[in-house]
């Protein structure tokens, strides 16, 4: 990022209430030479080391998994965000997005992501000097592999409801941990586990537990729907003796470890989903060009073109928001990468954006793998073809790192909390929109390139603010009990961030590369925005109808209509053009 | 041992190549450009020799400014230095012209061994390496698949895969080698390597810096000119013959005789 001027830090969530100029966002086109070389290297590694071994990995050859992790360690990829003092590369968060995007092939990427994200991450971010010195250098080399154990049979999304207990030994040298952890990634072969337990019954605390600890055992491997090349098993702790110096962070502050690490996880998960979608698009194009029906390749049929184009459009939008968020985080870090606590704070500032990325990225991938199966037709249903595995592997992304339902609730919840604490001027903005709706004309004359799309993005933000304002006024602090309303508002916010991210990227490309080279990006975002408006309208109407009734509702719906009026464009023609470009390139390209 | 490796930037072999409508070349827009794969093997060979015998690996490329990206890849793999010869007067230069430029640049460097890829995957000409050896007056071995250095005698022993066997050559140093992909497995650039490469300066030289006369290398000096580039003809769809064996054989024979005219 050093080539690009770093703008003053932008408040998390502020995209909703302020306009962003194309020059202020980071886009994949802004990656510097080193970041692109990192991407190319990981891409080559995946092609040469992982793709040929997919079947062996799927058969749970853990020796191979560990060998591959060690190789990545030798190349420095396990210590991307770890300070140099502990053997890491101390790189920026955008580079870690590039790596996450490229290393996104099925189960192995889960083994890798678990190790560096929730294995190494908590120790790098919250460890004492002694803990960091003891574990990080070996973990960065891939000699020790990490895992993370929060979930329990009765505590999934309800992460604070864990039952595992930690009791201080009479001589005060150890904690004795007892309980059961489940769905633990890397369990079969990890050496170091970050385990959450409650001290004195209520103090949520994280502990570093080594595999060889007496009283610690790993259960049988789960049989999963997808990501079968990753390990998932239960952990059993029966008075497992953990030295007091292995408390990670402070006693009673385990939730800080858990929640902060989740921000990083969501941030990277979305990048992985984009990478996986890119991979799937390539396979879909390859198959559509090869498979003949009625005497011509599938790729020549309009409905197949529609699918390919739509897969690419949504991937483009997801990719735009992922890198935009990366740029926000980096903007706050101002090039400081040696202090993990700083990274943590930067990611926390953008916790709303991280949650949005997670939901949006995983749902784009879900869409892409589903359409991929459809393009493969009956063969898509057969396990010998890659479409089925991609379909199964994608499903987990909507579940882990917080289900998409939890992340939707968080998106709205965190925005409202930021407003309450005065960190985001949401309330004045919502009140201004409420006033505007009664005025005779909406004051939004927009000209210049993509004027209509820019107008619509503004209007969608207004619709989201308006809807949220109505709901908050009605429910006040009881709104947390109205999950459907919160999730509906989240969908409006997510769409606003999505379309704006894609639009700003297209505008930036237009400024820099000219109309011809930005043509596909423009086509993609125009199509996306066109199709998003009716979805947004329907969601906002559902929320409003749940909150109000009678004349008030009718007035509000009339207001909403004013915000969201638009004239549809010919997306059939545009999608064909996008698809033709994809087919010519043989891969996702824009 | 002072090793010089020649590097070219080419389109990724997986990228579908689109030819410009006028046939004058390929359309580079949106094309992923990488270090020629054979040159990765050449770089790897150089790095291994350096690790074994010490010395340095210098990369040299001829091309537009963007060629630096390919050189940067080689630096990230571990090469010590990189030089780019870039000059607008080189537009339209043929392979011999490129070899002349490389020769002029390499003459200014200490060199015990020059390593090139066997060919570049874009035009498959396999000319520059041998031409460069001629211009420098060095012995050469092309398309080598195995490489050993005899330090006592100051020679290299190389294996070439030839029809029906292996040719073993002993070549006195200094020499020029072009390498086959089976010679080695190139290493991945490591993250620290990429970061170190970022800080290295790639020296850019013009023809004037090298004292090369423009008429000896540019379009005017070219002994061959590209007439036009055409895509390969579209493959016809296959024809299935779904008859019983006897009829099918008869039909296939008839096809081979009358249509394919191979019988």
mmCIF file of N, CA, C and O in Angstrom, chain A residues 2 33-34 36-38 40-41 44-45 48-49 75-77 91 282 584-585 587, chain B residues 14 16 18 30 32 68-69 72-73 76 185-186 188-192 194-195 198:
data_model
loop_
_atom_site.group_PDB
_atom_site.id
_atom_site.type_symbol
_atom_site.label_atom_id
_atom_site.label_comp_id
_atom_site.label_asym_id
_atom_site.label_seq_id
_atom_site.Cartn_x
_atom_site.Cartn_y
_atom_site.Cartn_z
ATOM 1 N N UNK A 2 2.164 1.112 0.057
ATOM 2 C CA UNK A 2 2.948 2.323 0.278
ATOM 3 C C UNK A 2 2.854 3.307 -0.885
ATOM 4 O O UNK A 2 3.089 4.488 -0.719
ATOM 5 N N UNK A 33 3.217 -4.498 -6.762
ATOM 6 C CA UNK A 33 3.930 -5.593 -7.415
ATOM 7 C C UNK A 33 4.199 -6.760 -6.454
ATOM 8 O O UNK A 33 4.040 -7.927 -6.827
ATOM 9 N N UNK A 34 4.579 -6.424 -5.218
ATOM 10 C CA UNK A 34 4.892 -7.503 -4.266
ATOM 11 C C UNK A 34 3.638 -8.275 -3.903
ATOM 12 O O UNK A 34 3.650 -9.488 -3.802
ATOM 13 N N UNK A 36 1.045 -8.667 -5.697
ATOM 14 C CA UNK A 36 0.663 -9.529 -6.821
ATOM 15 C C UNK A 36 1.582 -10.742 -6.936
ATOM 16 O O UNK A 36 1.144 -11.836 -7.253
ATOM 17 N N UNK A 37 2.858 -10.530 -6.625
ATOM 18 C CA UNK A 37 3.793 -11.658 -6.666
ATOM 19 C C UNK A 37 3.472 -12.666 -5.565
ATOM 20 O O UNK A 37 3.574 -13.883 -5.770
ATOM 21 N N UNK A 38 3.055 -12.165 -4.398
ATOM 22 C CA UNK A 38 2.626 -13.061 -3.327
ATOM 23 C C UNK A 38 1.434 -13.896 -3.825
ATOM 24 O O UNK A 38 1.399 -15.116 -3.682
ATOM 25 N N UNK A 40 0.584 -14.603 -6.917
ATOM 26 C CA UNK A 40 1.032 -15.531 -7.958
ATOM 27 C C UNK A 40 1.722 -16.752 -7.331
ATOM 28 O O UNK A 40 1.495 -17.892 -7.738
ATOM 29 N N UNK A 41 2.536 -16.488 -6.303
ATOM 30 C CA UNK A 41 3.262 -17.580 -5.648
ATOM 31 C C UNK A 41 2.291 -18.554 -4.990
ATOM 32 O O UNK A 41 2.434 -19.773 -5.134
ATOM 33 N N UNK A 44 0.535 -20.572 -7.636
ATOM 34 C CA UNK A 44 1.398 -21.648 -8.131
ATOM 35 C C UNK A 44 1.488 -22.784 -7.122
ATOM 36 O O UNK A 44 1.463 -23.962 -7.493
ATOM 37 N N UNK A 45 1.598 -22.423 -5.848
ATOM 38 C CA UNK A 45 1.687 -23.439 -4.797
ATOM 39 C C UNK A 45 0.425 -24.308 -4.807
ATOM 40 O O UNK A 45 0.495 -25.534 -4.751
ATOM 41 N N UNK A 48 0.407 -26.581 -7.918
ATOM 42 C CA UNK A 48 1.423 -27.624 -7.960
ATOM 43 C C UNK A 48 1.395 -28.563 -6.774
ATOM 44 O O UNK A 48 1.740 -29.741 -6.901
ATOM 45 N N UNK A 49 1.029 -28.058 -5.603
ATOM 46 C CA UNK A 49 1.132 -28.882 -4.395
ATOM 47 C C UNK A 49 -0.222 -29.378 -3.885
ATOM 48 O O UNK A 49 -0.289 -30.431 -3.281
ATOM 49 N N UNK A 75 8.199 -21.194 3.398
ATOM 50 C CA UNK A 75 8.082 -20.056 2.478
ATOM 51 C C UNK A 75 7.633 -18.777 3.188
ATOM 52 O O UNK A 75 7.525 -17.726 2.571
ATOM 53 N N UNK A 76 7.334 -18.897 4.465
ATOM 54 C CA UNK A 76 6.980 -17.706 5.237
ATOM 55 C C UNK A 76 5.496 -17.410 5.319
ATOM 56 O O UNK A 76 5.084 -16.415 5.917
ATOM 57 N N UNK A 77 4.657 -18.297 4.763
ATOM 58 C CA UNK A 77 3.236 -17.967 4.679
ATOM 59 C C UNK A 77 2.444 -18.234 5.957
ATOM 60 O O UNK A 77 1.278 -17.881 6.039
ATOM 61 N N UNK A 91 3.601 -8.691 7.709
ATOM 62 C CA UNK A 91 3.074 -8.037 6.511
ATOM 63 C C UNK A 91 1.736 -7.369 6.760
ATOM 64 O O UNK A 91 1.077 -7.588 7.764
ATOM 65 N N UNK A 282 -14.124 -20.537 -13.022
ATOM 66 C CA UNK A 282 -13.206 -21.057 -14.030
ATOM 67 C C UNK A 282 -13.618 -22.469 -14.476
ATOM 68 O O UNK A 282 -13.613 -22.792 -15.658
ATOM 69 N N UNK A 584 -14.189 -15.799 -23.349
ATOM 70 C CA UNK A 584 -12.964 -15.522 -24.106
ATOM 71 C C UNK A 584 -11.731 -15.661 -23.208
ATOM 72 O O UNK A 584 -10.700 -16.170 -23.638
ATOM 73 N N UNK A 585 -11.860 -15.219 -21.943
ATOM 74 C CA UNK A 585 -10.721 -15.305 -21.037
ATOM 75 C C UNK A 585 -10.565 -16.689 -20.415
ATOM 76 O O UNK A 585 -9.505 -17.032 -19.915
ATOM 77 N N UNK A 587 -11.755 -17.576 -17.682
ATOM 78 C CA UNK A 587 -11.727 -17.491 -16.223
ATOM 79 C C UNK A 587 -12.439 -16.213 -15.788
ATOM 80 O O UNK A 587 -12.756 -15.372 -16.630
ATOM 81 N N UNK B 14 -1.485 -20.398 -19.453
ATOM 82 C CA UNK B 14 -2.891 -20.783 -19.279
ATOM 83 C C UNK B 14 -3.847 -19.720 -19.804
ATOM 84 O O UNK B 14 -5.046 -19.957 -19.929
ATOM 85 N N UNK B 16 -5.842 -17.564 -22.301
ATOM 86 C CA UNK B 16 -6.219 -17.723 -23.707
ATOM 87 C C UNK B 16 -5.646 -16.540 -24.490
ATOM 88 O O UNK B 16 -5.789 -15.396 -24.090
ATOM 89 N N UNK B 18 -5.456 -13.935 -27.391
ATOM 90 C CA UNK B 18 -6.290 -13.291 -28.402
ATOM 91 C C UNK B 18 -5.381 -12.521 -29.355
ATOM 92 O O UNK B 18 -4.531 -11.755 -28.913
ATOM 93 N N UNK B 30 -5.385 -7.145 -20.340
ATOM 94 C CA UNK B 30 -5.913 -8.099 -19.371
ATOM 95 C C UNK B 30 -5.160 -9.420 -19.339
ATOM 96 O O UNK B 30 -5.582 -10.375 -18.694
ATOM 97 N N UNK B 32 -2.280 -11.964 -18.262
ATOM 98 C CA UNK B 32 -1.378 -12.151 -17.132
ATOM 99 C C UNK B 32 0.017 -12.468 -17.671
ATOM 100 O O UNK B 32 0.208 -13.438 -18.384
ATOM 101 N N UNK B 68 10.256 -5.764 -15.713
ATOM 102 C CA UNK B 68 10.780 -5.753 -14.345
ATOM 103 C C UNK B 68 10.027 -6.714 -13.433
ATOM 104 O O UNK B 68 10.588 -7.239 -12.481
ATOM 105 N N UNK B 69 8.735 -6.918 -13.724
ATOM 106 C CA UNK B 69 7.952 -7.828 -12.875
ATOM 107 C C UNK B 69 8.519 -9.238 -12.930
ATOM 108 O O UNK B 69 8.610 -9.934 -11.925
ATOM 109 N N UNK B 72 11.678 -9.293 -11.077
ATOM 110 C CA UNK B 72 11.393 -9.250 -9.637
ATOM 111 C C UNK B 72 11.081 -10.664 -9.132
ATOM 112 O O UNK B 72 11.459 -11.025 -8.017
ATOM 113 N N UNK B 73 10.396 -11.441 -9.929
ATOM 114 C CA UNK B 73 10.109 -12.832 -9.531
ATOM 115 C C UNK B 73 11.426 -13.578 -9.296
ATOM 116 O O UNK B 73 11.580 -14.299 -8.309
ATOM 117 N N UNK B 76 13.057 -12.481 -6.180
ATOM 118 C CA UNK B 76 12.352 -13.050 -5.027
ATOM 119 C C UNK B 76 12.737 -14.518 -4.824
ATOM 120 O O UNK B 76 12.735 -15.027 -3.712
ATOM 121 N N UNK B 185 13.212 -28.547 -10.336
ATOM 122 C CA UNK B 185 11.903 -28.044 -9.911
ATOM 123 C C UNK B 185 12.144 -26.654 -9.335
ATOM 124 O O UNK B 185 12.776 -26.530 -8.289
ATOM 125 N N UNK B 186 11.697 -25.596 -10.005
ATOM 126 C CA UNK B 186 12.007 -24.265 -9.481
ATOM 127 C C UNK B 186 11.373 -24.043 -8.113
ATOM 128 O O UNK B 186 10.270 -24.516 -7.847
ATOM 129 N N UNK B 188 9.639 -21.874 -5.004
ATOM 130 C CA UNK B 188 8.689 -20.771 -4.925
ATOM 131 C C UNK B 188 9.411 -19.581 -4.306
ATOM 132 O O UNK B 188 10.227 -19.773 -3.399
ATOM 133 N N UNK B 189 9.096 -18.390 -4.744
ATOM 134 C CA UNK B 189 9.643 -17.239 -4.013
ATOM 135 C C UNK B 189 9.073 -17.281 -2.594
ATOM 136 O O UNK B 189 7.899 -17.572 -2.406
ATOM 137 N N UNK B 190 9.905 -17.052 -1.593
ATOM 138 C CA UNK B 190 9.387 -17.045 -0.218
ATOM 139 C C UNK B 190 8.939 -15.631 0.121
ATOM 140 O O UNK B 190 9.323 -14.671 -0.545
ATOM 141 N N UNK B 191 8.118 -15.531 1.169
ATOM 142 C CA UNK B 191 7.670 -14.187 1.589
ATOM 143 C C UNK B 191 8.849 -13.272 1.920
ATOM 144 O O UNK B 191 8.896 -12.146 1.441
ATOM 145 N N UNK B 192 9.817 -13.750 2.734
ATOM 146 C CA UNK B 192 10.980 -12.876 2.980
ATOM 147 C C UNK B 192 11.716 -12.556 1.677
ATOM 148 O O UNK B 192 12.190 -11.440 1.490
ATOM 149 N N UNK B 194 10.398 -12.243 -1.294
ATOM 150 C CA UNK B 194 9.621 -11.230 -2.026
ATOM 151 C C UNK B 194 9.872 -9.850 -1.428
ATOM 152 O O UNK B 194 10.051 -8.868 -2.140
ATOM 153 N N UNK B 195 9.939 -9.801 -0.096
ATOM 154 C CA UNK B 195 10.146 -8.505 0.558
ATOM 155 C C UNK B 195 11.563 -7.985 0.318
ATOM 156 O O UNK B 195 11.788 -6.798 0.150
ATOM 157 N N UNK B 198 11.824 -6.601 -3.135
ATOM 158 C CA UNK B 198 11.177 -5.297 -3.232
ATOM 159 C C UNK B 198 12.196 -4.176 -3.016
ATOM 160 O O UNK B 198 12.111 -3.115 -3.623
#
